[in-house]
PDB file of C-alpha atoms and ligand atoms in Angstrom:
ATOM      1  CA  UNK A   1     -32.934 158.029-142.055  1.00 37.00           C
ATOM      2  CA  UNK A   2     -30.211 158.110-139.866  1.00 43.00           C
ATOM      3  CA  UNK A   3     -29.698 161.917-138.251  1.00 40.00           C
ATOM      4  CA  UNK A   4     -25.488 162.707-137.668  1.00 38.00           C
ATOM      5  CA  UNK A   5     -24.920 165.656-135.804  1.00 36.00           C
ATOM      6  CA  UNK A   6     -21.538 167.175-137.590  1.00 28.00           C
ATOM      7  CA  UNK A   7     -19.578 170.557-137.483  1.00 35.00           C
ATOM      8  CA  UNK A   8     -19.325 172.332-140.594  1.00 33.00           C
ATOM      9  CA  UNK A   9     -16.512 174.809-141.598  1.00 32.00           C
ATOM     10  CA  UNK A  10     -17.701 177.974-143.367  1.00 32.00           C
ATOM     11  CA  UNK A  11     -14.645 178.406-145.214  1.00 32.00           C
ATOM     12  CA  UNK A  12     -14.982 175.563-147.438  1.00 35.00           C
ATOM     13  CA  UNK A  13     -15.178 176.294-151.125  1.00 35.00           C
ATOM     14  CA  UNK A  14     -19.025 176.138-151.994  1.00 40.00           C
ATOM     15  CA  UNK A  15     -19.606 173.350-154.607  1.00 42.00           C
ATOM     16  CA  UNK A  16     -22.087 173.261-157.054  1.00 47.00           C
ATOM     17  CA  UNK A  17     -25.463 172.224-155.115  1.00 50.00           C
ATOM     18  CA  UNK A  18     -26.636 168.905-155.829  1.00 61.00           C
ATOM     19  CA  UNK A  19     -30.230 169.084-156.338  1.00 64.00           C
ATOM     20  CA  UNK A  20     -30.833 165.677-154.986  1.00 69.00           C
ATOM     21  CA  UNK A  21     -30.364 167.269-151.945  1.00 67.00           C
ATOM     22  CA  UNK A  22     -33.771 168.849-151.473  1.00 69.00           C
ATOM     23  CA  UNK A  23     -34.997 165.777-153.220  1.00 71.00           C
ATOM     24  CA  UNK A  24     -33.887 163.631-150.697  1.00 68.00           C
ATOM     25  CA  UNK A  25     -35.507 165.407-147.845  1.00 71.00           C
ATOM     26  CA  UNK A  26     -38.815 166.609-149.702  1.00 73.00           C
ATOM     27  CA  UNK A  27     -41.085 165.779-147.077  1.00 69.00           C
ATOM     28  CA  UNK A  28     -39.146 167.734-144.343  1.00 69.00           C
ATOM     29  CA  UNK A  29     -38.669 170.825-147.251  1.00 71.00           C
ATOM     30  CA  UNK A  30     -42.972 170.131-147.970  1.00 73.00           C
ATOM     31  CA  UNK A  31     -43.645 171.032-144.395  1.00 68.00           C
ATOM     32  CA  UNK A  32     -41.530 173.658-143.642  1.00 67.00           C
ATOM     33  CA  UNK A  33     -42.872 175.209-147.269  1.00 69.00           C
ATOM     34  CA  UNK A  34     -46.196 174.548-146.408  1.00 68.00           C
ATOM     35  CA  UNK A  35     -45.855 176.263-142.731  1.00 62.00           C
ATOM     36  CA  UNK A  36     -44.460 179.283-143.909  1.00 61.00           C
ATOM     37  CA  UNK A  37     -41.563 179.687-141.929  1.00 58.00           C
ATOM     38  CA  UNK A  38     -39.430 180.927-144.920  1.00 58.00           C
ATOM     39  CA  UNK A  39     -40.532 184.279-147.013  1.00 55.00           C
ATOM     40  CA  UNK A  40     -40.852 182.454-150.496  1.00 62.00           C
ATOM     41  CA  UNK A  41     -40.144 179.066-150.574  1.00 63.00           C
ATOM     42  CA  UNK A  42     -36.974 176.586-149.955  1.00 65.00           C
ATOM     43  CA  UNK A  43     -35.092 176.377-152.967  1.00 68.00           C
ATOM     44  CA  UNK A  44     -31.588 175.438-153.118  1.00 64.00           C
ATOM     45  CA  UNK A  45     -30.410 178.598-153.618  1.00 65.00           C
ATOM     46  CA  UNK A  46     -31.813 179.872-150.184  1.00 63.00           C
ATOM     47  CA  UNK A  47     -29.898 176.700-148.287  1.00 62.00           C
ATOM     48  CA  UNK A  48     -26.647 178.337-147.853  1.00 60.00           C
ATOM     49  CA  UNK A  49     -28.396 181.680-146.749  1.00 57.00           C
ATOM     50  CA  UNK A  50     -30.664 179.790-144.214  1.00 58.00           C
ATOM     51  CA  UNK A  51     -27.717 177.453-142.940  1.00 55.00           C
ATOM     52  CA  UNK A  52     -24.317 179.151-144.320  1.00 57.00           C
ATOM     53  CA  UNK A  53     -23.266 175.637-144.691  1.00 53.00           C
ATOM     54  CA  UNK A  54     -21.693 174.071-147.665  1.00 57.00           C
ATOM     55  CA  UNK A  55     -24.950 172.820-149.857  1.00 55.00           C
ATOM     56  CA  UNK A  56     -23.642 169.849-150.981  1.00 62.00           C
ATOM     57  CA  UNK A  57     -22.456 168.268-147.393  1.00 65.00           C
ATOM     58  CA  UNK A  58     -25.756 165.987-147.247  1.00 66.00           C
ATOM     59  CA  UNK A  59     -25.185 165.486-143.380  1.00 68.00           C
ATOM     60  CA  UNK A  60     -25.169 169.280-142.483  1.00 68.00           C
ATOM     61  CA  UNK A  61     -28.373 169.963-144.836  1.00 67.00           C
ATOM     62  CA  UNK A  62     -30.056 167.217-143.238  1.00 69.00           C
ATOM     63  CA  UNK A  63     -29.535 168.554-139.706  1.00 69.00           C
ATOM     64  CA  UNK A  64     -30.213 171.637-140.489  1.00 68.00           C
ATOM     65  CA  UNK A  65     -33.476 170.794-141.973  1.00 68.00           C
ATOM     66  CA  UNK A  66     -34.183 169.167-138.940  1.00 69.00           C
ATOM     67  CA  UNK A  67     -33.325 171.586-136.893  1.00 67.00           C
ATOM     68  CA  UNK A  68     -35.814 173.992-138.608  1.00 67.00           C
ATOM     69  CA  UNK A  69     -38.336 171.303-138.260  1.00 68.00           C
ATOM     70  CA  UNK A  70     -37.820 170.819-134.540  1.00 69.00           C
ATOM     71  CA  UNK A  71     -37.796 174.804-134.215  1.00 64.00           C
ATOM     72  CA  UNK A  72     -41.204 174.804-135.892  1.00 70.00           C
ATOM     73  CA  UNK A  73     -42.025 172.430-133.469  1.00 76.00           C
ATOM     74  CA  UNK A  74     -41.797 174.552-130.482  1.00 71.00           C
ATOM     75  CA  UNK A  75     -43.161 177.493-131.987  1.00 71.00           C
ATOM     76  CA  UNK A  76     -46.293 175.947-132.859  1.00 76.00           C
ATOM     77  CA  UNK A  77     -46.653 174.421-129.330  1.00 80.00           C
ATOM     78  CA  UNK A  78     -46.029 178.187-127.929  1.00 73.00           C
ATOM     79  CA  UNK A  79     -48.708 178.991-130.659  1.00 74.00           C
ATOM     80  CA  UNK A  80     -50.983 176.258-129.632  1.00 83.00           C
ATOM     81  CA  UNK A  81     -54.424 177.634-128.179  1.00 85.00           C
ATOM     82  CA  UNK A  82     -55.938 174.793-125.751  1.00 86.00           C
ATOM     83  CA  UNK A  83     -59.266 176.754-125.461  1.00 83.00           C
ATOM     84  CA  UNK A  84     -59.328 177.768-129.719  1.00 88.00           C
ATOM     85  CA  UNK A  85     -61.931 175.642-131.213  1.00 91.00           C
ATOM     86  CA  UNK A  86     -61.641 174.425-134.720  1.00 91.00           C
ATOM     87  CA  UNK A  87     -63.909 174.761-137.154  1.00 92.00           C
ATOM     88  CA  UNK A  88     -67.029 172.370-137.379  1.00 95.00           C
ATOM     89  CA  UNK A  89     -69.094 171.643-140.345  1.00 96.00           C
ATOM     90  CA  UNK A  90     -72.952 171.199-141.170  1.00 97.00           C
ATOM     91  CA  UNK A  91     -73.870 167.635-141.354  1.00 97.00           C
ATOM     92  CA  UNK A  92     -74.847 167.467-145.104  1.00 97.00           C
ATOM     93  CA  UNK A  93     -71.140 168.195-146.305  1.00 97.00           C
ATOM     94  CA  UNK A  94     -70.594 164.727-144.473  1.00 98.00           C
ATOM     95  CA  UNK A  95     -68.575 162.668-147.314  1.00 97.00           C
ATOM     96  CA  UNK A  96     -69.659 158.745-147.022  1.00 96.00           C
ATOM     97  CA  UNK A  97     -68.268 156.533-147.000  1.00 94.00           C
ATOM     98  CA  UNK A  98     -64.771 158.509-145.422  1.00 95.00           C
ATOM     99  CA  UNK A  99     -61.839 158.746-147.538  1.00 95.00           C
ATOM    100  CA  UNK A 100     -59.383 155.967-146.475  1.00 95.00           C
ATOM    101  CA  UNK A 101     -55.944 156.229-146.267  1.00 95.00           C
ATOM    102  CA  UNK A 102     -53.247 154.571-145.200  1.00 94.00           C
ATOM    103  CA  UNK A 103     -49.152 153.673-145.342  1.00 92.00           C
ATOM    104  CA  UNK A 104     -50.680 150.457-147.151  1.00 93.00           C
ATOM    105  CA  UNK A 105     -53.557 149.928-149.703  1.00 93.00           C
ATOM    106  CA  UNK A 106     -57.346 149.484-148.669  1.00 95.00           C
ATOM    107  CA  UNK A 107     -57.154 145.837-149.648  1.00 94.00           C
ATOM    108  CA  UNK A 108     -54.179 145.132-147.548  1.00 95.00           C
ATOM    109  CA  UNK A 109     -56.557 146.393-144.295  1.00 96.00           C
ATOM    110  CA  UNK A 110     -56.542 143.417-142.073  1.00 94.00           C
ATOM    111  CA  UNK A 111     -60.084 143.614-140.005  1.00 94.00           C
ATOM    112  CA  UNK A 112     -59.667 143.209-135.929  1.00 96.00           C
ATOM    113  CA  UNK A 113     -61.647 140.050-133.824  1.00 96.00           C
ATOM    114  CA  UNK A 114     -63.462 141.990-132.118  1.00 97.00           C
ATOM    115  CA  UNK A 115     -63.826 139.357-129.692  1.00 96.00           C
ATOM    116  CA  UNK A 116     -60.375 139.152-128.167  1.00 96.00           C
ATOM    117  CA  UNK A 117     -59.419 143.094-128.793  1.00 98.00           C
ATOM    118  CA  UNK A 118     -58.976 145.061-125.465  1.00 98.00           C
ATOM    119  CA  UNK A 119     -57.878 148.854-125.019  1.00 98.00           C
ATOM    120  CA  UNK A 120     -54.494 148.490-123.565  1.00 98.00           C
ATOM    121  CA  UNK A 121     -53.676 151.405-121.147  1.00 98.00           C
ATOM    122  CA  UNK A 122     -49.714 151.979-119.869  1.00 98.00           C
ATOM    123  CA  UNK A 123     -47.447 154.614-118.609  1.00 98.00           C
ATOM    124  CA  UNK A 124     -48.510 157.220-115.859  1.00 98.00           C
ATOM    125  CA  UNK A 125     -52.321 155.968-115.902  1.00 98.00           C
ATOM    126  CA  UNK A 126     -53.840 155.415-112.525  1.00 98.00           C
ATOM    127  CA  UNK A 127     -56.506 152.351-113.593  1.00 98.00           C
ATOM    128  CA  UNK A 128     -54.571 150.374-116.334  1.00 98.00           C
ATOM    129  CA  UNK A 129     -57.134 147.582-116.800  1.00 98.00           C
ATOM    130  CA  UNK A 130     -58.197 147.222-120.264  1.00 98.00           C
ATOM    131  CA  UNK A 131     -61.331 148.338-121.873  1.00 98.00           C
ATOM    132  CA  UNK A 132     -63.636 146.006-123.736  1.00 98.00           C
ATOM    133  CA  UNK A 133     -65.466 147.865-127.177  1.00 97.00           C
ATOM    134  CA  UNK A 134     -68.594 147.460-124.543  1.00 97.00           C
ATOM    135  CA  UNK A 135     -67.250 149.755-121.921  1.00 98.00           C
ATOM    136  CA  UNK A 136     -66.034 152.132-124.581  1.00 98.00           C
ATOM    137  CA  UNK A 137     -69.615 152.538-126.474  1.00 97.00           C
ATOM    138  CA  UNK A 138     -71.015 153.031-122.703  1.00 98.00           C
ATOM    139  CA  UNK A 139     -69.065 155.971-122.224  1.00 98.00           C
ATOM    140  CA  UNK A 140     -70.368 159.344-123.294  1.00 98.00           C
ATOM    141  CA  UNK A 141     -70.479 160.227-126.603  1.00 98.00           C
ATOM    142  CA  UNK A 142     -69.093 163.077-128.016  1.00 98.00           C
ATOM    143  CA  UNK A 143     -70.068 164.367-131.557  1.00 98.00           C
ATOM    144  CA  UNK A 144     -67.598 166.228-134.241  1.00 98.00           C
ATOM    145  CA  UNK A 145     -68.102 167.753-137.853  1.00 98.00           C
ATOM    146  CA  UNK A 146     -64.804 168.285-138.762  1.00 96.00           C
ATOM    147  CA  UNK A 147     -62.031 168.480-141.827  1.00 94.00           C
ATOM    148  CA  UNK A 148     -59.351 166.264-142.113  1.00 93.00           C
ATOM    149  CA  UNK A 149     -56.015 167.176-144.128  1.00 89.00           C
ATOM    150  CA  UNK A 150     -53.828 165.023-145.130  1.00 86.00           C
ATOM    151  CA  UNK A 151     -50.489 165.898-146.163  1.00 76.00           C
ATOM    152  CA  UNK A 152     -50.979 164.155-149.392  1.00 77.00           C
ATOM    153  CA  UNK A 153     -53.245 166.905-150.515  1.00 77.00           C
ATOM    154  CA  UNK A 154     -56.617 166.053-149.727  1.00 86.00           C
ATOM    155  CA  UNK A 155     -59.130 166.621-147.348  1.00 90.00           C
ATOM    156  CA  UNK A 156     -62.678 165.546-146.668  1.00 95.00           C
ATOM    157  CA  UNK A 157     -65.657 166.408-143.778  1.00 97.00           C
ATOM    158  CA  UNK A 158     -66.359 163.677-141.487  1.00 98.00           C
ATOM    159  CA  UNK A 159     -68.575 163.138-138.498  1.00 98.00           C
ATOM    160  CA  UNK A 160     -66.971 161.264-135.478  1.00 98.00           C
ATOM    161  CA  UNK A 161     -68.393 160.411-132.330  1.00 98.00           C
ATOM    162  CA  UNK A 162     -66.988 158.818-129.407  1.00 98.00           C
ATOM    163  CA  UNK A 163     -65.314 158.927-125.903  1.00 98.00           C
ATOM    164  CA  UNK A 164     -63.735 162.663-125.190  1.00 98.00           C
ATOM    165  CA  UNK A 165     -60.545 161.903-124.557  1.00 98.00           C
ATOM    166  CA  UNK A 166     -60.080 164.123-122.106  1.00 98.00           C
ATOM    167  CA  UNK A 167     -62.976 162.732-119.968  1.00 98.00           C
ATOM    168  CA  UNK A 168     -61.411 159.448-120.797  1.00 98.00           C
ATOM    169  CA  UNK A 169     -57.987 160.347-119.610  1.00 98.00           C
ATOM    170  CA  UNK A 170     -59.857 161.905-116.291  1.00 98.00           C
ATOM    171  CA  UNK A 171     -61.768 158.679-115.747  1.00 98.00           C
ATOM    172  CA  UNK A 172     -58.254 156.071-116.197  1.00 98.00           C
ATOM    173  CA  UNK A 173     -56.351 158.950-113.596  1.00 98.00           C
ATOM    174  CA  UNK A 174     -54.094 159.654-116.004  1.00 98.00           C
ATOM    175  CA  UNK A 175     -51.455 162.091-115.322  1.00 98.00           C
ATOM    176  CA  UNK A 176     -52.691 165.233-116.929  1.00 97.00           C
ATOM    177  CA  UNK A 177     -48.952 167.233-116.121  1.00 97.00           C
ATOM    178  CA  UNK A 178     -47.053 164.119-118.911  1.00 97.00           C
ATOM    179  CA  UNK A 179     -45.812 165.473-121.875  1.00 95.00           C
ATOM    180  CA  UNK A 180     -47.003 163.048-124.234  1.00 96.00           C
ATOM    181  CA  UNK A 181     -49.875 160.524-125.763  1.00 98.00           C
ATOM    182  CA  UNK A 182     -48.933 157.678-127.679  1.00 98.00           C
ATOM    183  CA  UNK A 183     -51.331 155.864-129.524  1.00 98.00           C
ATOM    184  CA  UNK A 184     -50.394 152.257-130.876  1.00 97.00           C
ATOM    185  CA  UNK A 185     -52.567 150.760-133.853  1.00 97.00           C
ATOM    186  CA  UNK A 186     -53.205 147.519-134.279  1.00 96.00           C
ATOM    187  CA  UNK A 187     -51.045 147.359-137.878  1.00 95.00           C
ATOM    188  CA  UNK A 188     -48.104 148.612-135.556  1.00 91.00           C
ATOM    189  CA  UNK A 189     -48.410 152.528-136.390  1.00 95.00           C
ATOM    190  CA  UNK A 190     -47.450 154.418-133.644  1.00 96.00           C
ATOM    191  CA  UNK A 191     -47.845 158.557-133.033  1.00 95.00           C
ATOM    192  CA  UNK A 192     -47.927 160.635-130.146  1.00 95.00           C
ATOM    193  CA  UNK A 193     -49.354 164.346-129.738  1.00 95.00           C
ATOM    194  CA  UNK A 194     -48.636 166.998-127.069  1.00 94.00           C
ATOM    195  CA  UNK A 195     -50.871 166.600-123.952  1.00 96.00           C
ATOM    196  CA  UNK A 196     -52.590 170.193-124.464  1.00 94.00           C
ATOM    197  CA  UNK A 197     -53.571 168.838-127.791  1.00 95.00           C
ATOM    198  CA  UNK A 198     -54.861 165.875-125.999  1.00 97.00           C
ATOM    199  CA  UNK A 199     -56.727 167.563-123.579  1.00 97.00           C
ATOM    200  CA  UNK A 200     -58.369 169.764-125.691  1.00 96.00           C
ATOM    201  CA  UNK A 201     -62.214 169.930-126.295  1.00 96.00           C
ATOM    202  CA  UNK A 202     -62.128 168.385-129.941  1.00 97.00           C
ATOM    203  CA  UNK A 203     -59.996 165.736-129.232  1.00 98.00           C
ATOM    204  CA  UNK A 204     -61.895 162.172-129.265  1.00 98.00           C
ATOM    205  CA  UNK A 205     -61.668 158.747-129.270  1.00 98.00           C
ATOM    206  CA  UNK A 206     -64.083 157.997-132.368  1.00 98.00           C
ATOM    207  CA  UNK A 207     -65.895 154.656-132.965  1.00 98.00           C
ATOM    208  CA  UNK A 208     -68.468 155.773-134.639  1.00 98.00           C
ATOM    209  CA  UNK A 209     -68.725 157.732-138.190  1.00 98.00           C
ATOM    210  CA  UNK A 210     -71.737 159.008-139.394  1.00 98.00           C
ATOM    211  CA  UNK A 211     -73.645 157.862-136.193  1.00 97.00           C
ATOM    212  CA  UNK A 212     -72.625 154.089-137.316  1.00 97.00           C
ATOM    213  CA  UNK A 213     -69.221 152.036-135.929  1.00 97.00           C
ATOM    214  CA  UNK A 214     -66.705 153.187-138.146  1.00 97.00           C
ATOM    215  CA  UNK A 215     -65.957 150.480-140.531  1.00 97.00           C
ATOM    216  CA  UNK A 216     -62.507 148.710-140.778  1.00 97.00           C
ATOM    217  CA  UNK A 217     -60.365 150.635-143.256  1.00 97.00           C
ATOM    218  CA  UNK A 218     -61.403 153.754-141.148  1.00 98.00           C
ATOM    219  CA  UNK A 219     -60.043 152.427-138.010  1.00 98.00           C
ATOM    220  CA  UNK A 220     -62.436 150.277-136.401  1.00 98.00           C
ATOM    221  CA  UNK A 221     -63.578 149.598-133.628  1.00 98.00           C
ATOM    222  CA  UNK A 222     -61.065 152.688-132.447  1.00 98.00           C
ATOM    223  CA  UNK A 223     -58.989 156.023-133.676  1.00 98.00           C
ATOM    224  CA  UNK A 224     -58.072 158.974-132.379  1.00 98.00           C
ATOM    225  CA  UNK A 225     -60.200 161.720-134.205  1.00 98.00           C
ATOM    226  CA  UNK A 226     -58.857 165.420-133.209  1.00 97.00           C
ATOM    227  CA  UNK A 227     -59.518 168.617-134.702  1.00 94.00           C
ATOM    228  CA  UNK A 228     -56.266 170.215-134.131  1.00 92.00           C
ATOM    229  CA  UNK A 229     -53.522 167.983-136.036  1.00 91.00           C
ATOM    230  CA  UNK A 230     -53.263 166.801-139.224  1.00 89.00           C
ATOM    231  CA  UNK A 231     -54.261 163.734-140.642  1.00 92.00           C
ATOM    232  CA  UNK A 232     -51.399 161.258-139.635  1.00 93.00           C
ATOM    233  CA  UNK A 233     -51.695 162.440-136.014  1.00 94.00           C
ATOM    234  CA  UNK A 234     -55.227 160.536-136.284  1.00 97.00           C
ATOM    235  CA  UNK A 235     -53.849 156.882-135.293  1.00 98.00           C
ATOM    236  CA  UNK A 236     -56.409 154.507-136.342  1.00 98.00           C
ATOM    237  CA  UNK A 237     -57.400 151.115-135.207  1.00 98.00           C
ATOM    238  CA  UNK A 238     -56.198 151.919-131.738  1.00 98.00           C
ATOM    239  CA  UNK A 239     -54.938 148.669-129.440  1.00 98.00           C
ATOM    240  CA  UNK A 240     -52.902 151.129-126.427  1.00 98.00           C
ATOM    241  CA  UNK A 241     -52.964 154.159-125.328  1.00 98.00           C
ATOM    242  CA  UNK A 242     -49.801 155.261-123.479  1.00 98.00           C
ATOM    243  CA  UNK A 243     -48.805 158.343-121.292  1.00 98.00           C
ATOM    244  CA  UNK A 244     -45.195 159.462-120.853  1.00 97.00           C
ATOM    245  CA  UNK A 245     -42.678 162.633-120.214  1.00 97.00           C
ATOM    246  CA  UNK A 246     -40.656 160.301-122.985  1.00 95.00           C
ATOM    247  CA  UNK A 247     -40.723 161.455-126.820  1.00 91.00           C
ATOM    248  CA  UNK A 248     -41.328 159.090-128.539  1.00 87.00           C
ATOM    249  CA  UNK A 249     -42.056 160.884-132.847  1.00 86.00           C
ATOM    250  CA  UNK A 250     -44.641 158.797-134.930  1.00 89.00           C
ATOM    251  CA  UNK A 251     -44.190 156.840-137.780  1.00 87.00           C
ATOM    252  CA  UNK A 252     -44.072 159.738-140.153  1.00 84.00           C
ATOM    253  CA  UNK A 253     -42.120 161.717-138.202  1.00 82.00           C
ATOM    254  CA  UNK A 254     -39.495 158.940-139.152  1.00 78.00           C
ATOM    255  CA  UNK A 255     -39.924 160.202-142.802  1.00 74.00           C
ATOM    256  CA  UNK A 256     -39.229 163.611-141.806  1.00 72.00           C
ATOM    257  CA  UNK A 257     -42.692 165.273-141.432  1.00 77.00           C
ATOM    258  CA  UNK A 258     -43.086 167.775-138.617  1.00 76.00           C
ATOM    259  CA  UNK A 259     -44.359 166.202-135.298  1.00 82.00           C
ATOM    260  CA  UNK A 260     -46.498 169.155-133.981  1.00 79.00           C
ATOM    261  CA  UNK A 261     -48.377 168.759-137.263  1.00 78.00           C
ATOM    262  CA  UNK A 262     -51.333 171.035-135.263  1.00 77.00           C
ATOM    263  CA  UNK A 263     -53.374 173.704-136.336  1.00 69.00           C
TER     264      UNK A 263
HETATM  265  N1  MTE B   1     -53.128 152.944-137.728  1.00 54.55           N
HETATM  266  C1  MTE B   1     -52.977 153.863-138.716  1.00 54.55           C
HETATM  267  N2  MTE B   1     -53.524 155.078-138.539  1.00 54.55           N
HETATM  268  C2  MTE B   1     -53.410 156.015-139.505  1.00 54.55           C
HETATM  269  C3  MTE B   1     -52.688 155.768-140.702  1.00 54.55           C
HETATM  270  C4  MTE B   1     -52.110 154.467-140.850  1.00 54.55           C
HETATM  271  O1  MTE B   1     -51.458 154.150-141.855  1.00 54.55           O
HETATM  272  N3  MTE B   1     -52.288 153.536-139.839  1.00 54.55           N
HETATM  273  N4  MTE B   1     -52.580 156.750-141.656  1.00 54.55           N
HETATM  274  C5  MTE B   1     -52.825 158.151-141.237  1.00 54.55           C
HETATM  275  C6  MTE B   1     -53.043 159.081-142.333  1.00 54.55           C
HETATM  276  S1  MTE B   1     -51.667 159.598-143.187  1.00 54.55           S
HETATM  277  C7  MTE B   1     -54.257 159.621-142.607  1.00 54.55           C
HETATM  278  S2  MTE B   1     -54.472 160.852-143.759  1.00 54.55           S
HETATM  279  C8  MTE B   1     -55.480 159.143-141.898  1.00 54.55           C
HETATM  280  C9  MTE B   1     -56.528 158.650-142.879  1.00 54.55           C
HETATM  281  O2  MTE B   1     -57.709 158.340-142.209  1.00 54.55           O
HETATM  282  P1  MTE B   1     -58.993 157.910-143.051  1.00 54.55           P
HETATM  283  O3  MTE B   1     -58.590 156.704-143.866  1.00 54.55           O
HETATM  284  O4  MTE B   1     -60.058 157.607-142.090  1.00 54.55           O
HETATM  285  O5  MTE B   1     -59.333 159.079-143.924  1.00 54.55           O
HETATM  286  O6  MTE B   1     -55.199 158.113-140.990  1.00 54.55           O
HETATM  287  C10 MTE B   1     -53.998 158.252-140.286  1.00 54.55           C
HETATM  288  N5  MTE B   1     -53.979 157.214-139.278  1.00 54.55           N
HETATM  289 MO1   MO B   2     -52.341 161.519-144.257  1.00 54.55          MO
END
């Protein structure tokens, strides 16, 4: 989707609004909906109240739903508690296997050699040299019971263990002040989160699930696992880990969803 920033008159006629419209942008209109940001819900009769803006100019309603997006955005940063914990589970609600999901079917996962893969480390990190799957399972482990929540509409308990990633971060000398950390996987997704979000005590880098390596639809031998975002914010088979002051979305942040995506 290609975002035009455009002036719009007020004085123009109002034309009959093109349902379409919402249509078009219905995973934007899903996550402002589901934040509660409006009283009620976005309908197309509340567009031209919310934007005064002719409803059936497609440009202007897609900035504007933008716009209310990237508001959201900074309020839930401002929101954001870095000390809050999340909620954590008992370990017999643990589903097993995990529920897999991707931007692709199961069958189309393609497993990593394990051999040749390396942690790739860039950006404003002090110690860049890669790390083997070795020197990742020697690192302390962390445990978490926690929910995940995918957009889609599900959710499941899992149990993750792995490197914190803020004692990871600390050990590579990463620059804890950056913005941003953006996780590549290994079938080319890419997402970033907030550093605070990063940083904060639920936050891991999971290889195992269930006390076992996490098998390959689930992200092996690598994901992020936090208890503060949403489901796509959980980048799985991880091959870099970058930190940057540069924004740089997330692959469903190019469909529209919200990038904060915390909660
Ligand atoms: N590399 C990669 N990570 C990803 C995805 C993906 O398509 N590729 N999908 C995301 C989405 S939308 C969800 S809900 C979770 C699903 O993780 P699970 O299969 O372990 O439940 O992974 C997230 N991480
Ligand atoms: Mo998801």
């Amino acid at each position: 989707m290609l975002l035009r920033p455009k002036t719009v008159s007020r004085f123009r006629p109002t034309a009959t609004p093109d349902a379409s419209i919402l249509a078009e942008h219905r995973s934007v209109v899903r996550e402002i909906n589901r934040r509660g940001i409006l009283r009620g819900s976005l309908t197309l009769g509340a567009l031209p109240l919310l934007t005064g803006c002719n409803v059936s100019d497609r440009d202007a309603v897609q900035s504007v739903l933008r716009s209310v997006s990237a508001f959201n955005d900074a309020v839930q940063a401002w929101l954001f508690d870095p000390n809050k914990l999340a909620r954590t589970y008992d370990a017999s609600l643990v589903v097993r296997p995990p529920r897999f999901n991707a931007y692709y079917e199961i069958e189309d996962v393609r497993p990593i050699d394990i051999t040749s893969w390396k942690l790739e480390l860039s950006g404003l990190i002090a110690e860049k040299a890669p790390w083997t799957i070795d020197q990742l399972y020697a690192f302390p482990e962390q445990e978490i019971i926690i929910k995940h929540i995918c957009v889609e509409g599900w959710e499941y308990i899992g149990q993750w263990s792995g490197p914190n990633l803020r004692q990871f971060l600390t050990r590579v000398g990463a620059d804890m002040r950056a913005k941003y950390v953006v996780f590549h996987g290994n079938d080319d997704y890419m997402e970033s989160i907030d550093m605070a979000s990063a940083l904060h005590p639920q936050t891991i880098l999971a290889t195992k699930y269930a006390g076992e390596p996490i098998g390959d639809p689930y992200g092996y031998p690598i994901r992020l696992r936090t208890a503060v975002k949403l489901g796509y914010k959980n980048p799985k088979w991880l091959r870099a880990i970058e930190v940057t002051n540069t924004y740089s979305g997330g692959f469903w942040e190019d469909q529209g969803f919200n990038w904060f995506a915390g909660m």
